[in-house]
mmCIF file of C-alpha atoms in Angstrom:
data_model
loop_
_atom_site.group_PDB
_atom_site.id
_atom_site.type_symbol
_atom_site.label_atom_id
_atom_site.label_comp_id
_atom_site.label_asym_id
_atom_site.label_seq_id
_atom_site.Cartn_x
_atom_site.Cartn_y
_atom_site.Cartn_z
ATOM 1 C CA MET A 3 1.397 -0.916 -24.321
ATOM 2 C CA SER A 4 -1.343 0.312 -22.019
ATOM 3 C CA VAL A 5 -0.447 -1.456 -18.795
ATOM 4 C CA ARG A 6 -3.870 -3.041 -16.997
ATOM 5 C CA ILE A 7 -3.889 -3.069 -13.039
ATOM 6 C CA GLY A 8 -6.263 -4.713 -11.303
ATOM 7 C CA VAL A 9 -7.887 -2.285 -7.823
ATOM 8 C CA ILE A 10 -9.283 -5.207 -6.098
ATOM 9 C CA THR A 11 -13.196 -4.137 -4.636
ATOM 10 C CA TRP A 12 -14.521 -6.009 -1.176
ATOM 11 C CA PRO A 13 -17.093 -5.304 0.786
ATOM 12 C CA GLY A 14 -16.506 -2.274 2.998
ATOM 13 C CA SER A 15 -13.301 -1.049 0.816
ATOM 14 C CA LEU A 16 -13.494 2.872 0.921
ATOM 15 C CA ASP A 17 -10.751 3.643 -1.852
ATOM 16 C CA ASP A 18 -10.838 1.430 -4.734
ATOM 17 C CA ARG A 19 -12.387 4.041 -6.945
ATOM 18 C CA ASP A 20 -9.681 6.754 -5.985
ATOM 19 C CA ALA A 21 -6.312 3.491 -6.669
ATOM 20 C CA GLN A 22 -8.660 3.249 -10.091
ATOM 21 C CA ARG A 23 -7.858 6.992 -10.914
ATOM 22 C CA ALA A 24 -4.463 7.390 -10.039
ATOM 23 C CA VAL A 25 -4.119 4.534 -12.273
ATOM 24 C CA ARG A 26 -5.502 6.689 -14.989
ATOM 25 C CA LEU A 27 -3.571 9.685 -14.049
ATOM 26 C CA ALA A 28 -0.292 7.550 -14.116
ATOM 27 C CA GLY A 29 -0.868 6.386 -17.730
ATOM 28 C CA GLY A 30 -2.445 3.028 -16.802
ATOM 29 C CA GLU A 31 -5.235 1.465 -17.371
ATOM 30 C CA ALA A 32 -7.438 0.628 -14.447
ATOM 31 C CA VAL A 33 -8.867 -2.000 -14.124
ATOM 32 C CA ALA A 34 -12.235 -3.332 -11.992
ATOM 33 C CA LEU A 35 -11.764 -6.936 -10.124
ATOM 34 C CA TRP A 36 -14.606 -8.527 -6.981
ATOM 35 C CA HIS A 37 -13.180 -9.798 -4.629
ATOM 36 C CA GLY A 38 -15.241 -12.830 -5.155
ATOM 37 C CA SER A 39 -13.933 -13.267 -8.955
ATOM 38 C CA HIS A 40 -10.626 -15.905 -9.696
ATOM 39 C CA ASP A 41 -10.599 -14.428 -13.032
ATOM 40 C CA LEU A 42 -7.606 -11.067 -12.590
ATOM 41 C CA GLU A 43 -8.533 -10.721 -16.278
ATOM 42 C CA GLY A 44 -4.847 -10.363 -17.880
ATOM 43 C CA VAL A 45 -3.767 -7.778 -16.281
ATOM 44 C CA ASP A 46 0.055 -6.809 -15.126
ATOM 45 C CA ALA A 47 -0.801 -5.458 -12.100
ATOM 46 C CA LEU A 48 -2.405 -4.972 -9.298
ATOM 47 C CA VAL A 49 -3.373 -3.037 -5.888
ATOM 48 C CA LEU A 50 -5.639 -4.419 -2.821
ATOM 49 C CA PRO A 51 -7.222 -0.437 -1.770
ATOM 50 C CA GLY A 52 -8.467 0.876 1.879
ATOM 51 C CA GLY A 53 -10.787 0.846 3.500
ATOM 52 C CA PHE A 54 -13.078 -1.767 6.129
ATOM 53 C CA SER A 55 -13.323 -4.972 3.995
ATOM 54 C CA TYR A 56 -15.479 -7.076 6.134
ATOM 55 C CA GLY A 57 -16.418 -4.202 8.816
ATOM 56 C CA ASP A 58 -13.017 -5.273 10.260
ATOM 57 C CA TYR A 59 -14.170 -7.589 11.841
ATOM 58 C CA LEU A 60 -12.849 -10.494 13.996
ATOM 59 C CA ARG A 61 -9.220 -8.052 12.592
ATOM 60 C CA SER A 62 -8.475 -5.703 10.502
ATOM 61 C CA GLY A 63 -7.739 -8.181 6.323
ATOM 62 C CA ALA A 64 -8.304 -11.256 8.163
ATOM 63 C CA ILE A 65 -12.186 -12.012 6.530
ATOM 64 C CA ALA A 66 -10.444 -10.857 3.178
ATOM 65 C CA ALA A 67 -7.534 -12.540 3.141
ATOM 66 C CA LEU A 68 -9.225 -15.697 2.812
ATOM 67 C CA SER A 69 -11.119 -14.358 0.010
ATOM 68 C CA PRO A 70 -11.159 -16.211 -3.077
ATOM 69 C CA ILE A 71 -9.407 -14.086 -5.210
ATOM 70 C CA MET A 72 -6.271 -14.413 -3.009
ATOM 71 C CA ALA A 73 -5.177 -17.481 -4.120
ATOM 72 C CA GLU A 74 -4.886 -15.906 -7.395
ATOM 73 C CA VAL A 75 -2.843 -13.067 -5.711
ATOM 74 C CA LYS A 76 -0.836 -15.348 -3.906
ATOM 75 C CA ASP A 77 0.083 -17.017 -7.379
ATOM 76 C CA ALA A 78 0.580 -13.713 -9.581
ATOM 77 C CA ALA A 79 2.455 -12.102 -6.878
ATOM 78 C CA ALA A 80 4.710 -14.974 -6.258
ATOM 79 C CA LYS A 81 5.543 -14.849 -10.468
ATOM 80 C CA GLY A 82 6.343 -11.720 -9.822
ATOM 81 C CA MET A 83 3.248 -9.807 -10.427
ATOM 82 C CA PRO A 84 3.714 -6.754 -8.795
ATOM 83 C CA VAL A 85 1.127 -5.967 -5.868
ATOM 84 C CA LEU A 86 1.228 -2.832 -4.113
ATOM 85 C CA GLY A 87 -1.193 -3.274 -0.581
ATOM 86 C CA ILE A 88 -2.467 0.494 1.016
ATOM 87 C CA CYS A 89 -3.590 0.761 4.453
ATOM 88 C CA ASN A 90 -6.964 -2.552 4.783
ATOM 89 C CA GLY A 91 -4.608 -3.893 1.003
ATOM 90 C CA PHE A 92 -1.852 -3.647 3.405
ATOM 91 C CA GLN A 93 -3.407 -5.236 6.370
ATOM 92 C CA MET A 94 -5.021 -8.311 3.702
ATOM 93 C CA LEU A 95 -0.869 -8.741 2.985
ATOM 94 C CA VAL A 96 0.102 -9.429 6.161
ATOM 95 C CA GLU A 97 -2.883 -11.668 7.113
ATOM 96 C CA ALA A 98 -2.292 -13.346 3.681
ATOM 97 C CA HIS A 99 1.868 -13.670 4.852
ATOM 98 C CA LEU A 100 2.861 -11.796 2.043
ATOM 99 C CA LEU A 101 4.363 -9.643 3.621
ATOM 100 C CA PRO A 102 6.759 -10.034 7.266
ATOM 101 C CA GLY A 103 4.927 -8.767 10.101
ATOM 102 C CA GLY A 104 1.577 -7.208 11.670
ATOM 103 C CA LEU A 105 -0.964 -4.448 12.236
ATOM 104 C CA ILE A 106 -2.236 -3.602 15.883
ATOM 105 C CA ARG A 107 -4.093 -1.254 16.994
ATOM 106 C CA ASN A 108 -2.196 2.997 17.218
ATOM 107 C CA ASP A 109 -0.674 3.287 20.284
ATOM 108 C CA HIS A 110 -2.314 6.409 21.142
ATOM 109 C CA GLN A 111 -5.728 3.900 20.651
ATOM 110 C CA HIS A 112 -7.171 6.932 18.695
ATOM 111 C CA PHE A 113 -8.089 7.190 14.804
ATOM 112 C CA VAL A 114 -5.539 9.023 12.722
ATOM 113 C CA ARG A 115 -5.861 11.945 9.994
ATOM 114 C CA ARG A 116 -3.094 13.756 8.813
ATOM 115 C CA ASP A 117 -0.308 14.533 5.735
ATOM 116 C CA GLN A 118 2.497 12.708 6.975
ATOM 117 C CA LYS A 119 6.165 12.341 5.800
ATOM 118 C CA LEU A 120 7.871 9.487 4.802
ATOM 119 C CA VAL A 121 11.537 8.637 4.049
ATOM 120 C CA VAL A 122 12.080 5.821 0.662
ATOM 121 C CA GLU A 123 14.129 4.055 2.260
ATOM 122 C CA ASN A 124 14.247 0.901 -0.304
ATOM 123 C CA SER A 125 13.850 2.804 -4.422
ATOM 124 C CA ASP A 126 14.002 -0.968 -5.810
ATOM 125 C CA THR A 127 11.142 -2.416 -5.786
ATOM 126 C CA ALA A 128 8.204 -2.134 -8.513
ATOM 127 C CA TRP A 129 6.650 0.173 -6.454
ATOM 128 C CA THR A 130 9.117 3.057 -5.470
ATOM 129 C CA ASN A 131 10.983 2.859 -8.497
ATOM 130 C CA THR A 132 10.846 6.089 -9.484
ATOM 131 C CA PHE A 133 12.291 7.653 -6.177
ATOM 132 C CA ARG A 134 15.384 7.689 -4.832
ATOM 133 C CA ARG A 135 16.568 6.503 -1.221
ATOM 134 C CA GLY A 136 16.159 8.727 1.262
ATOM 135 C CA GLN A 137 13.650 11.066 -0.622
ATOM 136 C CA GLU A 138 11.227 12.902 1.733
ATOM 137 C CA ILE A 139 7.639 12.608 0.280
ATOM 138 C CA VAL A 140 4.112 13.606 1.896
ATOM 139 C CA ILE A 141 1.221 11.822 2.026
ATOM 140 C CA PRO A 142 -2.018 11.715 3.138
ATOM 141 C CA LEU A 143 -2.340 9.085 6.135
ATOM 142 C CA LYS A 144 -6.306 7.175 7.893
ATOM 143 C CA ASN A 145 -5.906 4.512 10.322
ATOM 144 C CA GLY A 146 -7.174 3.358 13.695
ATOM 145 C CA GLU A 147 -4.711 -0.237 13.533
ATOM 146 C CA GLY A 148 -1.520 1.260 11.504
ATOM 147 C CA GLY A 149 0.945 0.333 14.302
ATOM 148 C CA TYR A 150 3.699 -2.078 12.255
ATOM 149 C CA ILE A 151 4.814 -4.605 14.577
ATOM 150 C CA ALA A 152 6.880 -7.881 14.155
ATOM 151 C CA ASP A 153 9.866 -9.918 16.630
ATOM 152 C CA ASP A 154 13.366 -8.187 16.629
ATOM 153 C CA GLU A 155 14.308 -11.162 14.824
ATOM 154 C CA THR A 156 12.405 -10.091 12.070
ATOM 155 C CA LEU A 157 12.647 -6.465 12.060
ATOM 156 C CA ASP A 158 16.534 -6.847 11.864
ATOM 157 C CA ARG A 159 16.015 -9.031 8.995
ATOM 158 C CA LEU A 160 14.058 -5.809 7.032
ATOM 159 C CA GLU A 161 16.476 -4.188 7.890
ATOM 160 C CA GLY A 162 19.291 -6.182 7.353
ATOM 161 C CA GLU A 163 18.309 -7.143 3.859
ATOM 162 C CA GLY A 164 16.515 -3.708 2.941
ATOM 163 C CA GLN A 165 13.037 -4.302 3.435
ATOM 164 C CA VAL A 166 12.280 -1.162 5.215
ATOM 165 C CA ALA A 167 10.545 -0.088 2.490
ATOM 166 C CA PHE A 168 9.358 3.701 3.950
ATOM 167 C CA ARG A 169 9.900 5.287 7.648
ATOM 168 C CA TYR A 170 8.205 8.116 9.390
ATOM 169 C CA THR A 171 9.913 11.439 9.893
ATOM 170 C CA GLY A 172 8.978 13.769 11.935
ATOM 171 C CA VAL A 173 5.740 12.239 13.779
ATOM 172 C CA ASN A 174 5.395 8.503 14.404
ATOM 173 C CA PRO A 175 1.399 8.481 14.218
ATOM 174 C CA ASN A 176 0.782 5.387 15.131
ATOM 175 C CA GLY A 177 3.463 3.605 17.366
ATOM 176 C CA SER A 178 4.510 1.761 14.794
ATOM 177 C CA LEU A 179 7.981 -0.173 15.881
ATOM 178 C CA ARG A 180 11.371 1.495 14.180
ATOM 179 C CA ASP A 181 8.707 4.129 12.667
ATOM 180 C CA ILE A 182 8.247 1.454 9.847
ATOM 181 C CA ALA A 183 5.426 2.724 7.641
ATOM 182 C CA GLY A 184 5.686 -0.079 4.371
ATOM 183 C CA VAL A 185 8.017 -3.138 4.208
ATOM 184 C CA THR A 186 8.247 -4.813 0.807
ATOM 185 C CA ASN A 187 8.888 -8.425 -0.611
ATOM 186 C CA GLU A 188 12.087 -9.902 -0.471
ATOM 187 C CA ALA A 189 11.700 -9.912 -4.557
ATOM 188 C CA GLY A 190 10.976 -6.425 -4.215
ATOM 189 C CA ASN A 191 7.190 -7.297 -6.239
ATOM 190 C CA VAL A 192 5.024 -6.286 -2.848
ATOM 191 C CA VAL A 193 4.651 -3.432 -1.250
ATOM 192 C CA GLY A 194 2.566 -2.573 1.580
ATOM 193 C CA LEU A 195 2.237 0.378 3.414
ATOM 194 C CA MET A 196 -0.242 2.780 5.815
ATOM 195 C CA PRO A 197 -0.500 5.601 4.132
ATOM 196 C CA HIS A 198 -2.184 6.577 0.488
ATOM 197 C CA PRO A 199 -0.464 7.445 -2.044
ATOM 198 C CA GLU A 200 -4.059 7.554 -4.161
ATOM 199 C CA HIS A 201 -4.931 10.500 -2.307
ATOM 200 C CA ALA A 202 -1.719 12.683 -3.361
ATOM 201 C CA THR A 203 -2.030 12.119 -7.403
ATOM 202 C CA GLU A 204 -3.377 14.989 -8.581
ATOM 203 C CA PRO A 205 -3.233 18.797 -8.048
ATOM 204 C CA GLY A 206 -6.153 20.328 -5.981
ATOM 205 C CA PHE A 207 -6.461 17.414 -4.113
ATOM 206 C CA GLY A 208 -3.200 16.444 -2.300
ATOM 207 C CA PRO A 209 -1.285 17.509 0.382
ATOM 208 C CA ASP A 210 -0.246 20.981 1.078
ATOM 209 C CA THR A 211 3.070 21.219 -0.097
ATOM 210 C CA SER A 212 5.017 25.297 -0.194
ATOM 211 C CA ALA A 213 4.032 25.792 -4.006
ATOM 212 C CA ALA A 214 0.664 25.587 -3.001
ATOM 213 C CA MET A 215 -2.183 24.355 -0.793
ATOM 214 C CA ARG A 216 -3.880 20.451 -1.778
ATOM 215 C CA SER A 217 -1.190 20.618 -4.390
ATOM 216 C CA GLY A 218 1.517 17.467 -3.341
ATOM 217 C CA VAL A 219 1.171 14.741 -5.786
ATOM 218 C CA ASP A 220 3.870 12.263 -4.178
ATOM 219 C CA GLY A 221 1.540 9.566 -4.534
ATOM 220 C CA LEU A 222 1.897 9.367 -7.892
ATOM 221 C CA GLY A 223 5.007 7.758 -8.376
ATOM 222 C CA PHE A 224 3.565 4.529 -7.010
ATOM 223 C CA PHE A 225 1.615 3.846 -9.557
ATOM 224 C CA ALA A 226 4.229 5.485 -12.770
ATOM 225 C CA SER A 227 6.368 2.757 -11.168
ATOM 226 C CA ALA A 228 4.217 -0.335 -11.460
ATOM 227 C CA ILE A 229 3.485 0.973 -14.990
ATOM 228 C CA ALA A 230 8.097 1.605 -15.874
ATOM 229 C CA ALA A 231 8.726 -2.185 -13.867
ATOM 230 C CA VAL A 232 5.848 -3.816 -16.015
ATOM 231 C CA THR A 233 7.218 -2.016 -19.489
ATOM 232 C CA ARG A 234 10.628 -3.111 -18.221
ATOM 233 C CA VAL A 235 9.547 -6.930 -18.111
ATOM 234 C CA ALA A 236 8.051 -6.457 -21.486
ATOM 235 C CA ALA A 237 10.549 -4.896 -22.859
#
């Protein structure tokens, strides 16, 4: 069975092709989808990629969250389809209320680009099941509005119910509350994070490791997890 993972493109998307390549490297079939369409083309999972949809006008992800295809994304997510939002895609998911909280300007007011250490806090989601809880991974990060916020009640609930998917470690690059780098919905099929796993999937192009420069491929685990999750359901 070939798992078909749709990658949606908006005006201003930058990392859609990278996400498609990551899907293929993980063994899936990448399906290009368009923001103005209402057809998900029978895909098994969805990726909302990074970039600057609609130029980040109004608020990052706010306009994209109202685009035609998001009606189908919401319906598919409600039915259990794995959905991953990366950076701008994460912003879309919170704007669409598929994930709790919000994302604001980095606390130092500057765009940040770095190889970022994360701790996997939840390894039971559709996008994290090939990791182990507490595992430290390195994923490239690049954002200007990546500070995760929520009220104390929401933060306590996320912590208590295991909905914090990833946490920054070593350094908090953008002022995210409680060092939160990514969250999941209650069902575990929708995940959003600010770092870019699609940029850590191929030797020679990923983060530096102790083994060699640019050899980090921790991002592959995200896409392999989705393929494994879909395959289990189909079996």
